[in-house]
Tab-separated table of C-alpha atoms and ligand atoms in Angstrom:
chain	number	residue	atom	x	y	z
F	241	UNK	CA	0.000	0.000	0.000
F	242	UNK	CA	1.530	3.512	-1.044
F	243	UNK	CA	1.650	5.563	2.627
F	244	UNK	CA	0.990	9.521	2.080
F	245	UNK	CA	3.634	11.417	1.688
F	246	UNK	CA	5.979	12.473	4.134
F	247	UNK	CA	5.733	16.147	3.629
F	248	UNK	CA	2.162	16.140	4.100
F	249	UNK	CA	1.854	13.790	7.171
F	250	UNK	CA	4.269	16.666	8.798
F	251	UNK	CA	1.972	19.364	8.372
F	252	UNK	CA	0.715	19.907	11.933
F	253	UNK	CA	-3.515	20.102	12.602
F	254	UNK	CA	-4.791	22.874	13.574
F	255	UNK	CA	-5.522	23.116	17.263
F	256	UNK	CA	-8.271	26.098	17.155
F	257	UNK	CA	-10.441	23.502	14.545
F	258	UNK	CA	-9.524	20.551	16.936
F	259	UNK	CA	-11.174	22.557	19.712
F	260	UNK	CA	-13.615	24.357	17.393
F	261	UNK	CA	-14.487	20.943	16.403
F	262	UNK	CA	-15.730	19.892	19.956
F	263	UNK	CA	-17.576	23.127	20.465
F	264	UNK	CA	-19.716	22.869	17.114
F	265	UNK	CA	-20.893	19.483	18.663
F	266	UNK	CA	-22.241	21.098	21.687
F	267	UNK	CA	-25.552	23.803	21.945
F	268	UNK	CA	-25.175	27.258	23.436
F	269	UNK	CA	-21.698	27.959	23.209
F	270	UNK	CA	-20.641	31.684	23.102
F	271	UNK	CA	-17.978	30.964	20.251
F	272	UNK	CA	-15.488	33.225	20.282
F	273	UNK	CA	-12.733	30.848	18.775
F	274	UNK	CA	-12.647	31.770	15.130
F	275	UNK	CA	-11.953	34.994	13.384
F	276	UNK	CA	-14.907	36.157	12.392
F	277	UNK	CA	-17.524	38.525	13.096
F	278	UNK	CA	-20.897	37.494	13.864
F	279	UNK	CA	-22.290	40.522	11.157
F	280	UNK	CA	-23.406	39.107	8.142
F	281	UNK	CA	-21.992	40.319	4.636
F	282	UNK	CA	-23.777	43.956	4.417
F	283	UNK	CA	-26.749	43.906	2.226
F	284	UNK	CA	-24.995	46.152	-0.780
F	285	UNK	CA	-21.812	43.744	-1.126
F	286	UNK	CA	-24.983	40.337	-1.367
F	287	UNK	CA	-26.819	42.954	-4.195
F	288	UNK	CA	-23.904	43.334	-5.561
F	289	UNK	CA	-23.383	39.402	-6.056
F	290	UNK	CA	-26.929	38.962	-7.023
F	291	UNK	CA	-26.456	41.370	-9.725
F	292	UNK	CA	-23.130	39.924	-10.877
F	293	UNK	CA	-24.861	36.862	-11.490
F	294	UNK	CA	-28.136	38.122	-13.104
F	295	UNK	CA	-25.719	39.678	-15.347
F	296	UNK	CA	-23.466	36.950	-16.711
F	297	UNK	CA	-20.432	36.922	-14.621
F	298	UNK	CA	-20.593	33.370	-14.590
F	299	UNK	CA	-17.759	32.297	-16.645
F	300	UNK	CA	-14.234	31.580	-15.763
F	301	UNK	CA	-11.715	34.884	-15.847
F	302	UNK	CA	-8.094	35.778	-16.088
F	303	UNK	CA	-5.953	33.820	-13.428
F	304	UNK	CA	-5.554	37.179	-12.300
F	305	UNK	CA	-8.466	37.807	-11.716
F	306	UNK	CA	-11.023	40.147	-12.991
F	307	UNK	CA	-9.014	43.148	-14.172
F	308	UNK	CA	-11.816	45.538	-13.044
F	309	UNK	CA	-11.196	44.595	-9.749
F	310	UNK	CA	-7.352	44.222	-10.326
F	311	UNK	CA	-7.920	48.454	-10.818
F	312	UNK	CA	-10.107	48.644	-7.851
F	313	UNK	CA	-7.585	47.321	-5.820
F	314	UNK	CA	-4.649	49.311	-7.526
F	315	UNK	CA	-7.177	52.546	-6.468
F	316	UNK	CA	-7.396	51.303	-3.249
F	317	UNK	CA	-3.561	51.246	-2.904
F	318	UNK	CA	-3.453	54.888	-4.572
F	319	UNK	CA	-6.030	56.448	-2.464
F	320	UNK	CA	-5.032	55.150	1.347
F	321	UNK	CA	-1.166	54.695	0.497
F	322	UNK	CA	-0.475	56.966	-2.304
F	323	UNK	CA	1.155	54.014	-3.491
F	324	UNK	CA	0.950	53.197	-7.391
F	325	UNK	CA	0.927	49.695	-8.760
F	326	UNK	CA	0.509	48.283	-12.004
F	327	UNK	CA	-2.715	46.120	-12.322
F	328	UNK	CA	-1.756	43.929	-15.069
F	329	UNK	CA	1.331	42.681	-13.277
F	330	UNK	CA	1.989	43.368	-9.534
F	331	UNK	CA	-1.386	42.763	-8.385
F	332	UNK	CA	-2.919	39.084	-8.103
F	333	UNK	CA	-6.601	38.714	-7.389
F	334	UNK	CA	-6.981	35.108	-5.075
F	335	UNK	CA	-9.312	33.029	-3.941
F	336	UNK	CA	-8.790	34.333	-0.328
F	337	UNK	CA	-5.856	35.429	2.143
F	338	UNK	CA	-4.966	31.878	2.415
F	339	UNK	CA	-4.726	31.543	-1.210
F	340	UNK	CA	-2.322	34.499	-1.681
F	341	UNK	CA	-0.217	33.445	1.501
F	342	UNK	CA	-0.424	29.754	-0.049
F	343	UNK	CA	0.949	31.010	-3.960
F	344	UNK	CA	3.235	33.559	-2.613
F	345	UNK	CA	5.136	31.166	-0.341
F	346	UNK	CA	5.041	28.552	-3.116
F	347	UNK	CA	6.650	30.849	-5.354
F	348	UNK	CA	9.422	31.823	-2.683
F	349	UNK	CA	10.053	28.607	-1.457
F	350	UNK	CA	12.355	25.260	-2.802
F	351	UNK	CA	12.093	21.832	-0.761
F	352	UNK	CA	14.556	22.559	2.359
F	353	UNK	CA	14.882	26.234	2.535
F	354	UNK	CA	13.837	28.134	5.743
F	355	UNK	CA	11.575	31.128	6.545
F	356	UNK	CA	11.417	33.168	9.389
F	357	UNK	CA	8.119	33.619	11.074
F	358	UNK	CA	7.076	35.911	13.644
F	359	UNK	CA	5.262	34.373	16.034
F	360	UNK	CA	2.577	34.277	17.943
F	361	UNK	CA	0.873	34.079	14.544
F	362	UNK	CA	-1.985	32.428	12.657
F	363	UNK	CA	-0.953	29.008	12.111
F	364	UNK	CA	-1.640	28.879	8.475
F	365	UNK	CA	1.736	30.520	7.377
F	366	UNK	CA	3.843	28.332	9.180
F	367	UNK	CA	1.599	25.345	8.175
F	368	UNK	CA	1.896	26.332	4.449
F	369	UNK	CA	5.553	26.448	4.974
F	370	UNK	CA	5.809	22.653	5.672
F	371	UNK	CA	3.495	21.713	3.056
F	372	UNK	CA	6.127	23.496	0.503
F	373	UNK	CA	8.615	21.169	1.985
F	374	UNK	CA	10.321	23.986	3.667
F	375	UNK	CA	11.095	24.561	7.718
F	376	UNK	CA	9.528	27.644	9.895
F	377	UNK	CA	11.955	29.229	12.106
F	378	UNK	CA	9.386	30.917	14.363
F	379	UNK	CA	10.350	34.252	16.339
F	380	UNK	CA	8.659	34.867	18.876
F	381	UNK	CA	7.582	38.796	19.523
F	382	UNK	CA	8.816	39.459	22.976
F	383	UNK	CA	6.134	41.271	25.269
F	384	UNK	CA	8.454	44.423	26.401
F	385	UNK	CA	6.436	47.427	29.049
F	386	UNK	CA	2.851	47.104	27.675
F	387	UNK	CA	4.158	46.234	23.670
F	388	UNK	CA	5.337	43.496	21.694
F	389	UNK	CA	8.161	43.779	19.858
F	390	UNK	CA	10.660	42.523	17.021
F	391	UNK	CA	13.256	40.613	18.228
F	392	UNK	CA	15.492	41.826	15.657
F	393	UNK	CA	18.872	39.842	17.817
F	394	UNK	CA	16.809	36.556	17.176
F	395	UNK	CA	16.159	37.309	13.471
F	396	UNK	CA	19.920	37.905	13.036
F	397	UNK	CA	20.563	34.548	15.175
F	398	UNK	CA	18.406	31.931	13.109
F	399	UNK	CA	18.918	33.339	9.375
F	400	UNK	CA	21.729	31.163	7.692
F	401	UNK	CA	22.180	30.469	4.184
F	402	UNK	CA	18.835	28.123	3.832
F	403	UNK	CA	16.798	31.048	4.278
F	404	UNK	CA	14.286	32.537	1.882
F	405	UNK	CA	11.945	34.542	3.430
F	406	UNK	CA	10.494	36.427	6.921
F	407	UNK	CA	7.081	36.405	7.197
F	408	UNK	CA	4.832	38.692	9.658
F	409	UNK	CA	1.876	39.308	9.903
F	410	UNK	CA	0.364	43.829	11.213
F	411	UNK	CA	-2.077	44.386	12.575
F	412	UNK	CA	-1.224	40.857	14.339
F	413	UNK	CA	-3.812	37.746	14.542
F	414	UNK	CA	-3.683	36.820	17.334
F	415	UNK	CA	-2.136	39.931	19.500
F	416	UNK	CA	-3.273	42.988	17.755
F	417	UNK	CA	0.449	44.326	17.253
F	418	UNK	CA	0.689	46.866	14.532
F	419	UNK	CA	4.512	47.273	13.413
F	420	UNK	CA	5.835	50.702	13.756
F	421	UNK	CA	7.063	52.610	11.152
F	422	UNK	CA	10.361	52.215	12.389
F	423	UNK	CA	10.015	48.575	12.669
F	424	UNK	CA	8.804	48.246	9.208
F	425	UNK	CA	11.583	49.786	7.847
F	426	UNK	CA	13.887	47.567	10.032
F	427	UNK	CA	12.430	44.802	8.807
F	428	UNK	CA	13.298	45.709	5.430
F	429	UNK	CA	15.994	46.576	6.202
F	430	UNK	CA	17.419	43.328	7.518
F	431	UNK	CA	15.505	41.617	4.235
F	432	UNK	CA	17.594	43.378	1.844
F	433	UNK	CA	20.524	43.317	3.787
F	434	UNK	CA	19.906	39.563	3.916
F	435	UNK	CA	18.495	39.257	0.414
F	436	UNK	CA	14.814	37.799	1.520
F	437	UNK	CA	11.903	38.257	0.506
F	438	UNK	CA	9.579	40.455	2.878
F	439	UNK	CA	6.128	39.097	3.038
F	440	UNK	CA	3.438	41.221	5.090
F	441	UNK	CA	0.293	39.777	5.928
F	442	UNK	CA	-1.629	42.928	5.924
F	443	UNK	CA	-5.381	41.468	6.070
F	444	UNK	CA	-6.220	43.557	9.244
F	445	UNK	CA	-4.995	46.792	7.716
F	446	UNK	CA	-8.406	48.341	7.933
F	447	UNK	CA	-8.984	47.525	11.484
F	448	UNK	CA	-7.002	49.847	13.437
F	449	UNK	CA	-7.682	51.731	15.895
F	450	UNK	CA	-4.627	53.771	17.216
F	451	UNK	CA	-4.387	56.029	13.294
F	452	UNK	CA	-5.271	60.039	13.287
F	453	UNK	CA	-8.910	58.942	12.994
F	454	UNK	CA	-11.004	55.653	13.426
F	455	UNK	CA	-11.343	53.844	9.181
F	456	UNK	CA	-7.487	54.913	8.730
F	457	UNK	CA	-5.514	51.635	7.532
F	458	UNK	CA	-2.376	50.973	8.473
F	459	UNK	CA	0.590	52.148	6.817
F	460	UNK	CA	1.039	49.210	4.390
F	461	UNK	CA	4.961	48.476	3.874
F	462	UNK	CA	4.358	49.013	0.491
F	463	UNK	CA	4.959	52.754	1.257
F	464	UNK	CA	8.372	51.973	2.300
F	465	UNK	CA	9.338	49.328	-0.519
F	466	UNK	CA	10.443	50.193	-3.767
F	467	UNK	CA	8.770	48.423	-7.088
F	468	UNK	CA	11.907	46.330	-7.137
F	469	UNK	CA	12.237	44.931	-3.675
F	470	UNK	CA	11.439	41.372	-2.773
F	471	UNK	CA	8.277	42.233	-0.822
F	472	UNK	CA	4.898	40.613	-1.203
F	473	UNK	CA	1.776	41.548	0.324
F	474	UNK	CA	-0.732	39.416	1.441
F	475	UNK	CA	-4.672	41.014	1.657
F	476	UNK	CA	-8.315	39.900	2.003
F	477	UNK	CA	-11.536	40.881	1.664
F	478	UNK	CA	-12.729	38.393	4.454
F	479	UNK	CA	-12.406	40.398	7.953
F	480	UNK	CA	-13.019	44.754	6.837
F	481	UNK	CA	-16.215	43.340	4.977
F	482	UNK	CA	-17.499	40.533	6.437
F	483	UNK	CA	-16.735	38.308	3.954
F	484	UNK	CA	-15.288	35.203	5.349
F	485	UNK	CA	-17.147	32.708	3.595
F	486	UNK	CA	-16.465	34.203	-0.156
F	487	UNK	CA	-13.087	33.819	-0.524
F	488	UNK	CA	-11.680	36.782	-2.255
F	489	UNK	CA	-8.734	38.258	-1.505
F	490	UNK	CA	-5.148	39.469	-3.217
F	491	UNK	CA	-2.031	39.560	-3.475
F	492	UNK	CA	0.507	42.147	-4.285
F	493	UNK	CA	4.153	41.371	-5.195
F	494	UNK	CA	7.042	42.537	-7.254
F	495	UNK	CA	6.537	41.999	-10.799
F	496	UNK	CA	8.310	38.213	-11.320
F	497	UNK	CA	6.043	37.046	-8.429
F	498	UNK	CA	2.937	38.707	-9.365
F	499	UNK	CA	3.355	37.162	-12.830
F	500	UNK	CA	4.738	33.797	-11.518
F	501	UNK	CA	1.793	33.321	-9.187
F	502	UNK	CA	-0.670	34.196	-11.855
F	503	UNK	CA	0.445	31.429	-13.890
F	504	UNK	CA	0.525	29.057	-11.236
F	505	UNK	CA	-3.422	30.107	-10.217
F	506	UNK	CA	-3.971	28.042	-12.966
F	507	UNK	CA	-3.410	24.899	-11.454
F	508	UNK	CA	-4.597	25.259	-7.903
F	509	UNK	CA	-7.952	27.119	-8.350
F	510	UNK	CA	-7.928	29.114	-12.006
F	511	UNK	CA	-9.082	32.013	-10.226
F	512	UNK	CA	-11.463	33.568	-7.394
F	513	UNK	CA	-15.213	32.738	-8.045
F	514	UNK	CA	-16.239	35.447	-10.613
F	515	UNK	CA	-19.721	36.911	-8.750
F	516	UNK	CA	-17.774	36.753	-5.509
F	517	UNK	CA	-14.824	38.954	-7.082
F	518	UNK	CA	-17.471	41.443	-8.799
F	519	UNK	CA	-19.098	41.550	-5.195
F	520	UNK	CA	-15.681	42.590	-4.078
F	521	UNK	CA	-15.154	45.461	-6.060
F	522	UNK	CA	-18.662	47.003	-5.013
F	523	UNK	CA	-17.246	46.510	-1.239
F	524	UNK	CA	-13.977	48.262	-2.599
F	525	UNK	CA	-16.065	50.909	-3.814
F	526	UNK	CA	-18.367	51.461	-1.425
F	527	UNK	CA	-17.999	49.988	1.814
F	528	UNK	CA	-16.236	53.063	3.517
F	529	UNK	CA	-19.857	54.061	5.595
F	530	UNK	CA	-19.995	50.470	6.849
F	531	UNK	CA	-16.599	49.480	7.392
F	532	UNK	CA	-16.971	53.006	9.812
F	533	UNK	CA	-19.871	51.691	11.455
F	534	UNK	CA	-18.235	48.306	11.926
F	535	UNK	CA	-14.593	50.032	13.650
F	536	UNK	CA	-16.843	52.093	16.316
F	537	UNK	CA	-18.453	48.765	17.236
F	538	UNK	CA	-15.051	46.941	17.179
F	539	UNK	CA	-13.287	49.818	19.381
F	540	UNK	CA	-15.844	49.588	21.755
F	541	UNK	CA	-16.216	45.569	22.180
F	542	UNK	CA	-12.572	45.732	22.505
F	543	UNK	CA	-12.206	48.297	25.113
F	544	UNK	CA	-15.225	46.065	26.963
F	545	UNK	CA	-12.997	42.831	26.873
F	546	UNK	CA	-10.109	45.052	28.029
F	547	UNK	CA	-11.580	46.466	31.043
F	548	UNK	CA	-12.854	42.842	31.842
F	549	UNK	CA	-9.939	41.276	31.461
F	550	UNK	CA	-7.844	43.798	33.258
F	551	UNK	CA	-10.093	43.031	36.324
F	552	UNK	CA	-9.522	39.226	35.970
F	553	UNK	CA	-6.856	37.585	38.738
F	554	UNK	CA	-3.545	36.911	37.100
F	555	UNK	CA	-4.563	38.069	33.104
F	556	UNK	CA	-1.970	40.363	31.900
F	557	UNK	CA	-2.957	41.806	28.436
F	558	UNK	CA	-1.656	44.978	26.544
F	559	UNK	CA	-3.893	46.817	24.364
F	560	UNK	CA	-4.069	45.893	21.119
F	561	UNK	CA	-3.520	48.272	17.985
F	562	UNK	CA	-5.376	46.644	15.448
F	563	UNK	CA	-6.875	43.308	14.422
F	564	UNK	CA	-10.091	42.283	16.743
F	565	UNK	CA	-8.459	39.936	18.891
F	566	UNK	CA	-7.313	39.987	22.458
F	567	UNK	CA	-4.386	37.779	23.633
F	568	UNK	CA	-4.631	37.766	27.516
F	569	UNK	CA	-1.303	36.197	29.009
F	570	UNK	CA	-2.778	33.870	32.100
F	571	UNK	CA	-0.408	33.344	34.740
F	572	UNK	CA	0.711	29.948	35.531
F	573	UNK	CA	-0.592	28.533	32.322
F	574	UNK	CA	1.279	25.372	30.833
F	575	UNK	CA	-1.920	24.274	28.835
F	576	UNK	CA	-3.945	26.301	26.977
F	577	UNK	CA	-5.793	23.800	24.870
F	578	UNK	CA	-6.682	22.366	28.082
F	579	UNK	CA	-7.700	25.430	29.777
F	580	UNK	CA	-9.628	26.231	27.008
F	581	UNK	CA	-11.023	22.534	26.868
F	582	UNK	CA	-12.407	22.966	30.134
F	583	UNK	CA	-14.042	26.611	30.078
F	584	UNK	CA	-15.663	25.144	27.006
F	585	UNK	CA	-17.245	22.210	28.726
F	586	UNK	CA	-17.931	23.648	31.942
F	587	UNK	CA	-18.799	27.209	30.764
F	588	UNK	CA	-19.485	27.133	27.216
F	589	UNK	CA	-17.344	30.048	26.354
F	590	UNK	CA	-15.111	28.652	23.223
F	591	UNK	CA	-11.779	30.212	23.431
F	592	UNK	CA	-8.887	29.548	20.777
F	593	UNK	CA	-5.675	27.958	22.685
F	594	UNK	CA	-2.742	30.261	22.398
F	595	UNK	CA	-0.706	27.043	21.711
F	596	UNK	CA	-1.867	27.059	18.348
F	597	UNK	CA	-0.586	30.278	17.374
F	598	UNK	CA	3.211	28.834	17.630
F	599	UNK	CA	6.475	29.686	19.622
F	600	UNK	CA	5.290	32.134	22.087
F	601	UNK	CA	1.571	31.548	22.190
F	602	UNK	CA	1.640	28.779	25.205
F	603	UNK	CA	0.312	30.276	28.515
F	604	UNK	CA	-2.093	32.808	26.235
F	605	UNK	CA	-5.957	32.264	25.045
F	606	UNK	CA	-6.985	34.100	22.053
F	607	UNK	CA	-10.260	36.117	22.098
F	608	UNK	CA	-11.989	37.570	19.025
F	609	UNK	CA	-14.131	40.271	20.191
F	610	UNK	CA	-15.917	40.299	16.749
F	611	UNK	CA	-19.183	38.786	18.296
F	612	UNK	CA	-21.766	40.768	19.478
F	613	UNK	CA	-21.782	42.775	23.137
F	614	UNK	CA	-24.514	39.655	24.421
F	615	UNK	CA	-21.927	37.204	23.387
F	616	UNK	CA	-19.135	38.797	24.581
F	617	UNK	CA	-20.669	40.237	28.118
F	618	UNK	CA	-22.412	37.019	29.072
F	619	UNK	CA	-18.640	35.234	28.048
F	620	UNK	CA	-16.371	37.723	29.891
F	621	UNK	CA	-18.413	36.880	33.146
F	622	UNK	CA	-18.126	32.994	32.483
F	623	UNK	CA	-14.278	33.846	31.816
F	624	UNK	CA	-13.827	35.727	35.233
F	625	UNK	CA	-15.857	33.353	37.511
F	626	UNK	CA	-13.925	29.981	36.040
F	627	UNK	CA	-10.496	32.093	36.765
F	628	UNK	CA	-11.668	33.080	40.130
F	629	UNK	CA	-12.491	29.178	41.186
F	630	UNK	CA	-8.946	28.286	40.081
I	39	LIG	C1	-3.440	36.741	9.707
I	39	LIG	C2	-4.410	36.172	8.729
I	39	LIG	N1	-4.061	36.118	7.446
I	39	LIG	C3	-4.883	35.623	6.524
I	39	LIG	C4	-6.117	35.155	6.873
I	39	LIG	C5	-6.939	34.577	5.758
I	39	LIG	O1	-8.174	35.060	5.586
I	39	LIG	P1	-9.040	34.520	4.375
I	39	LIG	O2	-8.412	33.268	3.908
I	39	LIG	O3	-10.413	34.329	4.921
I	39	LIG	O4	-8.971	35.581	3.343
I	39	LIG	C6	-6.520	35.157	8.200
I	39	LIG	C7	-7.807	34.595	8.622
I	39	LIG	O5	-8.061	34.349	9.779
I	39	LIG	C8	-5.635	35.695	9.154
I	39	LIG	O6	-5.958	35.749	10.447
C-alpha cells in the first residue's frame, strides 16, 4: 500500500479547529474561537453578487483575476497609500488570504529552505511552509512594558544560508500588534541586507484603531518598498467586509512574483469565483460608511474585553492596535488547549488555545471580540468566575 507522503503527514492540525471541532458538537456555546464577526456580509456587497450573477459573470476569468477589480484594488492602494501599482502585473486577485499566503510562499520557497516567522501568529503561514517542503523558524515577539516587539537579535541569530523569506503578519492575529514605522523599515531593512523576501500579511490593515482617525488603515509596507524589492503583500476581503465565507482576496508582489503566481493560479484554483470577485469590487467601492460603522463597534467591544480582562486575577494583556483579537497572558498557564477545553465544557465560552498560534503563544488564550456585546458580556463573566475558582 503507497503511505501519504511524508511532507504532508508533517503538516501539523490545527488546534483552534480541533477545539472548534468539539464546540460545534455542543448547543449554546458563546464561540469566540474563530476569526470572524458574527455581522453578516452587508446587504450592498450580497446585491452586488446577485447582480453579478443576473448579469453573466458566470464564466471563468483571467488567473488574475477580474481586471476591473485588479484596478479597484490598484485605487485602493493609490487612495489610502499613495502608493501606485501596475494592475496587469503586480497585483494578483486570489481566492482568499490563504490563497495568496499559499501562492506567494510557493513561489518563494524550494524543498529545504527556511523562513522566518514571527510568532505568535496564525498558524496557516507556518503550516503552508511545511506543506512546501520547507522549515519555519518561528520568532517569537517578545512582550516588552505594555508592547510586543521585534526581536530583531533573534532574526539575526536563526537566518543562515537556507533562508528565503520572513514572514509577519500587522495588525497581528492573534495579539493585535501593529509594526511601527520604524520597525517596518527595520524589517526591510534586515531583508535586503539579507536578500529575503519580505512578506506582510496585511489582512487587518483596515482595522485599526490607534491612526489620526477611526477607518485609517495601516501604513502598508508598500509605502516603504520600492517596485523592485522582494516584498509581497498578502490582503483579504474576508475580515473589513465581512466576507469570510467568499473567498476573495489578493495579493501584491514585485513583478516576477505577481506574474509567476498568476500562472501558477492556474493549477490550484484558475481564479477567485467570478460573482464573488465582482461583489468585491462594489465593497472596494463602497464599503467606507460600513466598514466606519463596523470600527466604532469593534473599538468599543474591545475596550469592553479590556476592562474585563484587566479586572480578571492573574490576566496580563496589553492593548491591542489593530486586528479584533485579544491575547490575555494567564499566569501559571502550561496548557492552553486544556484550559480552554475545560471553560468550554464547563462554561461554554469557546476560546482559541494560544498554543496554536506557535512559539510564544503557550500560557495565552486568544479572544476575538468580533461577536456581538450579548456574546461577549455574558462570556467575559463565564471567563472571570472559572479564573476566580482556580
Ligand atoms: C493573519 C491572517 N491572514 C490571513 C487570513 C486569511 O483570511 P481569508 O483566507 O479568509 O482571506 C486570516 C484569517 O483568519 C488571518 O488571520
Amino acid at each position: 500500500m503507497p503511505a501519504l507522503a511524508h511532507s504532508v503527514e508533517n503538516v501539523p492540525h490545527s488546534r483552534i479547529r480541533e477545539l472548534a471541532e468539539v464546540a460545534m458538537s455542543m448547543d449554546g456555546v458563546l464561540r469566540l474561537y474563530f476569526g470572524e464577526s458574527n455581522l453578516p456580509t452587508p446587504d450592498y456587497i450580497k446585491q452586488a453578487a446577485t447582480k453579478a450573477l443576473a448579469d453573466g459573470f458566470t464564466f471563468y476569468t483571467e488567473n488574475a483575476g477580474l481586471p476591473s477589480l485588479r484596478r479597484a484594488v490598484a485605487s485602493h492602494y493609490q487612495k489610502f497609500h499613495g502608493v501606485k501599482l501596475d494592475p496587469e502585473s503586480e497585483i494578483v486577485i486570489t481566492a482568499s488570504g490563504v490563497q495568496a499566503l499559499n501562492v506567494s510562499l510557493r513561489c518563494m520557497l524550494d524543498p529545504g529552505d527556511e523562513a522566518l516567522v514571527l510568532t505568535p501568529a496564525w498558524p496557516n503561514g507556518s503550516s503552508i511552509i511545511a506543506m512546501a517542503n520547507a522549515v519555519a523558524r518561528q520568532i517569537p515577539h517578545p512582550l516588552r512594558g505594555d508592547r510586543y516587539r521585534v526581536d530583531f537579535d533573534a532574526l539575526e541569530a536563526a537566518a543562515n544560508s537556507r533562508t528565503r523569506l520572513l514572514l509577519y503578519t500587522s495588525p497581528s492575529n492573534p495579539l493585535g500588534w501593529v509594526a511601527t514605522e520604524e520597525e517596518q523599515q527595520r524589517l526591510l531593512d534586515f531583508c535586503r541586507a539579507r536578500g529575503l523576501w519580505l512578506l506582510a500579511d496585511e489582512v487587518y490593515d483596515r482595522l485599526y484603531y490607534s491612526g489620526a482617525r477611526l477607518g485609517e488603515p495601516v501604513p502598508s509596507i508598500l509605502r516603504k518598498a520600492t517596485r523592485d524589492d522582494a516584498v509581497a503583500v498578502v490582503h483579504s476581503l474576508s475580515k473589513s467586509y465581512c466576507m469570510t465565507g467568499w473567498r476573495v482576496g489578493w495579493l501584491i508582489a514585485r513583478r516576477d512574483l505577481g506574474l509567476k503566481a498568476t500562472q501558477l493560479n492556474e493549477f490550484i484554483i484558475s481564479h477567485a469565483p467570478t460573482f464573488a470577485q465582482k461583489a468585491g469590487e462594489t465593497a472596494l467601492e463602497c464599503g467606507e460608511a460600513e466598514l466606519s460603522r463596523m470600527l466604532v463597534r469593534l473599538k468599543a467591544n474591545r475596550d469592553l474585553c479590556l476592562a474585563a480582562l484587566r479586572q480578571m486575577p492573574g490576566v496580563t494583556v496589553p492593548e491591542p492596535d489593530g486586528a479584533f483579537y485579544l491575547f490575555p497572558k494567564i499566569d501559571g498557564l502550561t496548557d492552553s488547549f486544556e484550559f480552554c477545553r475545560r471553560l468550554l465544557m464547563e462554561t461554554k465560552v469557546g476560546l482559541a488555545p494560544g498554543v496554536a498560534f506557535g512559539t510564544g503563544g503557550e500560557g495565552s488564550v486568544r479572544i476575538c471580540y468580533a461577536a456581538d456585546r450579548s456574546i461577549l458580556e455574558p462570556a467575559m463573566d463565564r471567563l472571570t468566575k472559572f479564573l476566580r475558582a482556580g
